[in-house]
mmCIF file with all atom_site columns, C-alpha atoms in Angstrom:
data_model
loop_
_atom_site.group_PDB
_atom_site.id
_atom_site.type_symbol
_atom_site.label_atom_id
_atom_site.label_alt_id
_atom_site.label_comp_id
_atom_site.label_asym_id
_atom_site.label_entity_id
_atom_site.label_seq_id
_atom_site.pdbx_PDB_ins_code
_atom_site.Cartn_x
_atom_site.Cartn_y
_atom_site.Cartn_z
_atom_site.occupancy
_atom_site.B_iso_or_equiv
_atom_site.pdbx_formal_charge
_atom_site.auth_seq_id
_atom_site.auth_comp_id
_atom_site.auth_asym_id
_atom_site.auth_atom_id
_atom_site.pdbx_PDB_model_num
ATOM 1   C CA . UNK A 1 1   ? 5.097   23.312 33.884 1.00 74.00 ? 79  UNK A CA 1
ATOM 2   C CA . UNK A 1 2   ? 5.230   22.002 37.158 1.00 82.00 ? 80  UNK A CA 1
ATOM 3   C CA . UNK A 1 3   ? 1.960   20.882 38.930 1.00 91.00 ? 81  UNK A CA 1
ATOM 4   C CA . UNK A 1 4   ? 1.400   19.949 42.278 1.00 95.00 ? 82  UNK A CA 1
ATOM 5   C CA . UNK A 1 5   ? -1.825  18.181 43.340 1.00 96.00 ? 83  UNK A CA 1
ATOM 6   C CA . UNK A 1 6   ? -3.222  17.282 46.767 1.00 97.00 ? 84  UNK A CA 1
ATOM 7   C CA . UNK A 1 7   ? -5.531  14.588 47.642 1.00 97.00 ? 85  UNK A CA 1
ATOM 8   C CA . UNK A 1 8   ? -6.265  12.606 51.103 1.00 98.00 ? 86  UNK A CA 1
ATOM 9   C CA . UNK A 1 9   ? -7.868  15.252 53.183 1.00 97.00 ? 87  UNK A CA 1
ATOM 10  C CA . UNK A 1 10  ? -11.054 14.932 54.883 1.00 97.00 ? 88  UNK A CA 1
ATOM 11  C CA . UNK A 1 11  ? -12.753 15.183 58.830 1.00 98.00 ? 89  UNK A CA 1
ATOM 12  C CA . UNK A 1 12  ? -11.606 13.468 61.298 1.00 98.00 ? 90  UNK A CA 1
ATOM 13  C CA . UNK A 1 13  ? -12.411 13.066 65.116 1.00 98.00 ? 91  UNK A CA 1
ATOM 14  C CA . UNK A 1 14  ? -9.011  14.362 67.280 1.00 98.00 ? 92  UNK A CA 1
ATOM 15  C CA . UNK A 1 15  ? -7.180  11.187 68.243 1.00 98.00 ? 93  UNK A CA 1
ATOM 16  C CA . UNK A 1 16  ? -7.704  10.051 64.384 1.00 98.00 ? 94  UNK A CA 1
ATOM 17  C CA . UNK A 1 17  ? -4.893  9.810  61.476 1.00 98.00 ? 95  UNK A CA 1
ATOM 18  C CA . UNK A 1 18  ? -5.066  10.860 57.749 1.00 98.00 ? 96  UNK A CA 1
ATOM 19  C CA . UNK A 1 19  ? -2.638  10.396 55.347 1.00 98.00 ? 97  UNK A CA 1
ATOM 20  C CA . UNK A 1 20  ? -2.037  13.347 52.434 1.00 98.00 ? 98  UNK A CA 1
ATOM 21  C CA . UNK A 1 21  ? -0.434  12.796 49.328 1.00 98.00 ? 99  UNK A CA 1
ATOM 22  C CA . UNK A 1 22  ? 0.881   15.144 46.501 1.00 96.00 ? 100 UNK A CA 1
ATOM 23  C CA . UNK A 1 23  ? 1.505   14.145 43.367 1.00 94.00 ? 101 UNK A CA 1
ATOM 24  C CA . UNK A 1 24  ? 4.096   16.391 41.566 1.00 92.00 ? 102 UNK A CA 1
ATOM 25  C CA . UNK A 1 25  ? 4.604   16.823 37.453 1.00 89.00 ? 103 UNK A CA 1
ATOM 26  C CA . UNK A 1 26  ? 8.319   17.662 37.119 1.00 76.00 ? 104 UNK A CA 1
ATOM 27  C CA . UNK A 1 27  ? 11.233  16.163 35.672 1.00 69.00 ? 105 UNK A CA 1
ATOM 28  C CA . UNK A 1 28  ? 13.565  17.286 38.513 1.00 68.00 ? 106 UNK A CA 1
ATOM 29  C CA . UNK A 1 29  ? 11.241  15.402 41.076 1.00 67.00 ? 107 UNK A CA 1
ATOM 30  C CA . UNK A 1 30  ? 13.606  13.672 42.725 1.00 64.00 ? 108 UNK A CA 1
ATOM 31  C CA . UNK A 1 31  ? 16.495  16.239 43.410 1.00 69.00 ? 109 UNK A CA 1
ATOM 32  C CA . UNK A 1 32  ? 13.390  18.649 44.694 1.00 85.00 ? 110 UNK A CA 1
ATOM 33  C CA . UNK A 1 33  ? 12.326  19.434 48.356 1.00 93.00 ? 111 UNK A CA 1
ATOM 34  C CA . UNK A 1 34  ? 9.211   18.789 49.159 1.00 94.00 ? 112 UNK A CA 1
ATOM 35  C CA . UNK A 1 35  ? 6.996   20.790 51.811 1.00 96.00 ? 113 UNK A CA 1
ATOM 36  C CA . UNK A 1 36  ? 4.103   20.821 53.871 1.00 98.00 ? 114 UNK A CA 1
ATOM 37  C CA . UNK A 1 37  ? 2.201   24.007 55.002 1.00 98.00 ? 115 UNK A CA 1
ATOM 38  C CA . UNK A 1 38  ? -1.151  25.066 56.415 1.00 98.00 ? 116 UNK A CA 1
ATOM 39  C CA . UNK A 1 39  ? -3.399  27.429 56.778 1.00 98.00 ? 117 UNK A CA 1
ATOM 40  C CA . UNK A 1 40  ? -6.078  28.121 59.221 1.00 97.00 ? 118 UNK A CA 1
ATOM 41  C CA . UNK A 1 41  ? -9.122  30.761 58.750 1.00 92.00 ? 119 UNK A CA 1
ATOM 42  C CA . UNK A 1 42  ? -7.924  33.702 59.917 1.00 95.00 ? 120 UNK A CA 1
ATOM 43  C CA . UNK A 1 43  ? -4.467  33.113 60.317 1.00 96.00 ? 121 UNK A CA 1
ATOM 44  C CA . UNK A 1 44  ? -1.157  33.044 58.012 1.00 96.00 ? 122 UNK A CA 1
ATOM 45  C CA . UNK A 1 45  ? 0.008   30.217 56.292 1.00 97.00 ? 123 UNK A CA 1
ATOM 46  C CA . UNK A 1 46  ? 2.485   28.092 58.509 1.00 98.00 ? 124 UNK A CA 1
ATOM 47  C CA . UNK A 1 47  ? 4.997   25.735 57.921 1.00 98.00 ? 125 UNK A CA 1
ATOM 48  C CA . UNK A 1 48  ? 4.257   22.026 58.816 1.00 98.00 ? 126 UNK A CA 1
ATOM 49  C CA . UNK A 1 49  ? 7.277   19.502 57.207 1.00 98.00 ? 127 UNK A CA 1
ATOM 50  C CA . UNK A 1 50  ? 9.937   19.047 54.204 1.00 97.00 ? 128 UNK A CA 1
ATOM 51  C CA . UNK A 1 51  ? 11.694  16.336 52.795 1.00 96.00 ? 129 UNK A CA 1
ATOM 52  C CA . UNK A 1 52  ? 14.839  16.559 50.570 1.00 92.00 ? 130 UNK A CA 1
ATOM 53  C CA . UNK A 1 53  ? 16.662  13.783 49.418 1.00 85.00 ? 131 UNK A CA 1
ATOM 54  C CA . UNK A 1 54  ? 18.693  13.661 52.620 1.00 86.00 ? 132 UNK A CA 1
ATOM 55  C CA . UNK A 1 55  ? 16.924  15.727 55.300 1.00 92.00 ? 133 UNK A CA 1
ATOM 56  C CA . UNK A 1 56  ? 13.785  16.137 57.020 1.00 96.00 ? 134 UNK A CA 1
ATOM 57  C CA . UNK A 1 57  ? 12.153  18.964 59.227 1.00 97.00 ? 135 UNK A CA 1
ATOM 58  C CA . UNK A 1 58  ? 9.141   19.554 61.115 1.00 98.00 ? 136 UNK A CA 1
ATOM 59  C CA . UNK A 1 59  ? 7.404   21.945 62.788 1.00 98.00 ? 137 UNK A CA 1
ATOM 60  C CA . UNK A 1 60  ? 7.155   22.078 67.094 1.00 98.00 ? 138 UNK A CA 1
ATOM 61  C CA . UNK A 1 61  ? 3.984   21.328 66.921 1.00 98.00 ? 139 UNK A CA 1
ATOM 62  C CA . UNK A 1 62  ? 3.573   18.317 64.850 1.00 98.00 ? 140 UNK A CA 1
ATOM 63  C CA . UNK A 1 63  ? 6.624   16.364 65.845 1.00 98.00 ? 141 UNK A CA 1
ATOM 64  C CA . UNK A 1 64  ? 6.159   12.779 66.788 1.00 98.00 ? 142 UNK A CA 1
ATOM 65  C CA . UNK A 1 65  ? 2.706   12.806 65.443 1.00 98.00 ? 143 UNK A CA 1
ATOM 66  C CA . UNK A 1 66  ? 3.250   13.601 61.909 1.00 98.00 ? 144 UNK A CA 1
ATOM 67  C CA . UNK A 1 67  ? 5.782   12.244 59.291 1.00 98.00 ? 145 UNK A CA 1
ATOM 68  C CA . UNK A 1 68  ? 6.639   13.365 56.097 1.00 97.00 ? 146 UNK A CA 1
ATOM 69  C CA . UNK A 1 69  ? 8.132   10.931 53.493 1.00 96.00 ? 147 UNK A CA 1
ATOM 70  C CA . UNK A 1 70  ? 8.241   10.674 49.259 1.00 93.00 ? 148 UNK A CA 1
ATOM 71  C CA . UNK A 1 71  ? 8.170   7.985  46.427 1.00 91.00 ? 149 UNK A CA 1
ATOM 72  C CA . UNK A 1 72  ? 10.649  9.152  43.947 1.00 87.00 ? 150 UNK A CA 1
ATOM 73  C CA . UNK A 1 73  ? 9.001   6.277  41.904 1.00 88.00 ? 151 UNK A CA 1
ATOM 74  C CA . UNK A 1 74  ? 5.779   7.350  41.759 1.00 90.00 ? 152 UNK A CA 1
ATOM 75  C CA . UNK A 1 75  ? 6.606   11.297 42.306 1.00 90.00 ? 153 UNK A CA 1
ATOM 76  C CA . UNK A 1 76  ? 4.587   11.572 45.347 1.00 93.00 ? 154 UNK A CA 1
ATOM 77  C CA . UNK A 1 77  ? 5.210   12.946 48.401 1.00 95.00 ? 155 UNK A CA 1
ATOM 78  C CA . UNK A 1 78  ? 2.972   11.691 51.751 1.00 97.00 ? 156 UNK A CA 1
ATOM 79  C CA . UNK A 1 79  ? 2.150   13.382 55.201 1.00 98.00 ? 157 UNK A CA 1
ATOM 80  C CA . UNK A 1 80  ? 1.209   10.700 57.539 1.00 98.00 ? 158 UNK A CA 1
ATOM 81  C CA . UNK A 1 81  ? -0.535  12.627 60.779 1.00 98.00 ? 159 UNK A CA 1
ATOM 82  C CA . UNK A 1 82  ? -1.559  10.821 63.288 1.00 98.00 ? 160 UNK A CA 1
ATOM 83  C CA . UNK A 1 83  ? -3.143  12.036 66.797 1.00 98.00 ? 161 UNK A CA 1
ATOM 84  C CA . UNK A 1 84  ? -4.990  14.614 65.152 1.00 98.00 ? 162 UNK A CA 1
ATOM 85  C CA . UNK A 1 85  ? -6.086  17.866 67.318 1.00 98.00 ? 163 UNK A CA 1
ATOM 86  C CA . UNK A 1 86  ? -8.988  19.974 66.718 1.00 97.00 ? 164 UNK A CA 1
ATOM 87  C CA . UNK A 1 87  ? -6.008  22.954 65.973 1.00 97.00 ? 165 UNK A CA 1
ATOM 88  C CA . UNK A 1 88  ? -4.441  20.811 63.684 1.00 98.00 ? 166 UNK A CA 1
ATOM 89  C CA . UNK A 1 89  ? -7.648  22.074 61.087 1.00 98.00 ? 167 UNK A CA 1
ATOM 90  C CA . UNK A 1 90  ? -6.361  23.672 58.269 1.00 98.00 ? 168 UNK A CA 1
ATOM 91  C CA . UNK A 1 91  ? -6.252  23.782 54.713 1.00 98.00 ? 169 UNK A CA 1
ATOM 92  C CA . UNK A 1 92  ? -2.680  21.898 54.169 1.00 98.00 ? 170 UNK A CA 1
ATOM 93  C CA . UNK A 1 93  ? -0.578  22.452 50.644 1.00 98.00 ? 171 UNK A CA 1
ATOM 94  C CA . UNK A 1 94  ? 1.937   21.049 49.688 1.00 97.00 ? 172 UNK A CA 1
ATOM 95  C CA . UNK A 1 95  ? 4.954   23.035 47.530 1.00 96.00 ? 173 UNK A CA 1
ATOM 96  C CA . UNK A 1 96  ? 8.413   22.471 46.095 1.00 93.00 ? 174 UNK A CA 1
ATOM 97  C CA . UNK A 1 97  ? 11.522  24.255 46.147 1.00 89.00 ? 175 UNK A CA 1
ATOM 98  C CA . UNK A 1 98  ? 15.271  23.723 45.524 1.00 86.00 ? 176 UNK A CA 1
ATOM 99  C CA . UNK A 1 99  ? 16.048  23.082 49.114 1.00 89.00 ? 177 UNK A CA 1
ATOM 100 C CA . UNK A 1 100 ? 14.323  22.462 52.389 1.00 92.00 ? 178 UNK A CA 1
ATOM 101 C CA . UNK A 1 101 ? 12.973  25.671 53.911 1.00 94.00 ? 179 UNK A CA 1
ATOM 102 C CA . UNK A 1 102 ? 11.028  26.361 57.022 1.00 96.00 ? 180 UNK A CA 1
ATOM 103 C CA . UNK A 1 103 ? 9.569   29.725 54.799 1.00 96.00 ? 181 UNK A CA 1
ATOM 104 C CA . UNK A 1 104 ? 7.063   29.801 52.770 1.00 96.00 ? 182 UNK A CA 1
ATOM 105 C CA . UNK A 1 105 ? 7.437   32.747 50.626 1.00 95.00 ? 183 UNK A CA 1
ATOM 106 C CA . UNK A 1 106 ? 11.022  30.090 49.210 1.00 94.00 ? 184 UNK A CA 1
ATOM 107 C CA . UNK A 1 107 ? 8.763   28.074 47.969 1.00 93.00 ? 185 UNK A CA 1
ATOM 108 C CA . UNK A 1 108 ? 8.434   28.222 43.853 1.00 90.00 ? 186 UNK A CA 1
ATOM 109 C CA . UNK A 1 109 ? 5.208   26.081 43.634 1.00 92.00 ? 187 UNK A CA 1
ATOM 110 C CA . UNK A 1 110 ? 2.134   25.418 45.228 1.00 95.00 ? 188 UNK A CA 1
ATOM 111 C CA . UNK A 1 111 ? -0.673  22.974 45.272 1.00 96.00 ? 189 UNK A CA 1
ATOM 112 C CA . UNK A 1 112 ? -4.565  24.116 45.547 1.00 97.00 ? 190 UNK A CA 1
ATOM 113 C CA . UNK A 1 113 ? -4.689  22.681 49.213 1.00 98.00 ? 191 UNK A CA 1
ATOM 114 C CA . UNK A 1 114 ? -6.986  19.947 50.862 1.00 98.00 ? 192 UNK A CA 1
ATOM 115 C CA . UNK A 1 115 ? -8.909  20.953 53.741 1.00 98.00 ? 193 UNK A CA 1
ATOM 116 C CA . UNK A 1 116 ? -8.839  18.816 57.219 1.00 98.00 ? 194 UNK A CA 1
ATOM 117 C CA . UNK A 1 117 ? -11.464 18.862 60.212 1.00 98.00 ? 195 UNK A CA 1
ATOM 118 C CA . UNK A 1 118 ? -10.336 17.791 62.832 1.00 98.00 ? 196 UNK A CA 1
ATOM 119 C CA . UNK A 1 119 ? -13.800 18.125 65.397 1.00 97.00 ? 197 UNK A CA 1
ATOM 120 C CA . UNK A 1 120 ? -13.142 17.283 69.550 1.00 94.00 ? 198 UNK A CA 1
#
């Protein structure tokens, strides 16, 4: 059974950086993609980042400020934001899937979700 578990998140002023991690129980970890979404009150879940073993893709809105990246060793994938914006609050999963995807619904697993604040 594959599990997927967030940690990291937390309030921040904007102009601040977190890091978020997910930890990931799966044999195939390191031939998996990897992705980052979000989710706002209010508003539907949005893509953020993913990582595969060869490519990485981000969203508009978080390019140059955020950066995705994994441990194979330690079966972890990170989301380094930095520059944080009040909009940038959001519950943020992470999920895996066979290939890197922009869509949500591609995804086969899912993480609970750690919340960030990020207050002006």
């Amino acid at each position: 059974q594959v599990q997927l578990l967030e940690s990291g998140g937390g309030r921040v002023q904007a102009g601040g950086s977190l890091r978020l991690s997910c930890a990931a129980s799966m044999r195939t970890y390191s031939t998996t993609a990897m992705g980052w979404f979000r989710q706002a009150p209010g508003k539907e879940r949005e893509f953020v980042a993913a990582i595969s073993w060869s490519t990485t893709r981000y969203a508009d809105s978080v390019k140059g400020r955020f950066t995705i990246s994994r441990d194979n060793a330690k079966d972890t994938v990170y989301l380094q934001m930095n520059n944080l914006k009040p909009e940038d609050t959001a519950v943020y999963y992470c999920a895996s899937d066979s290939s890197v995807s922009e869509v949500a619904a591609n995804y086969d697993y899912w993480g609970r979700g750690t919340q960030v604040t990020v207050s002006s």
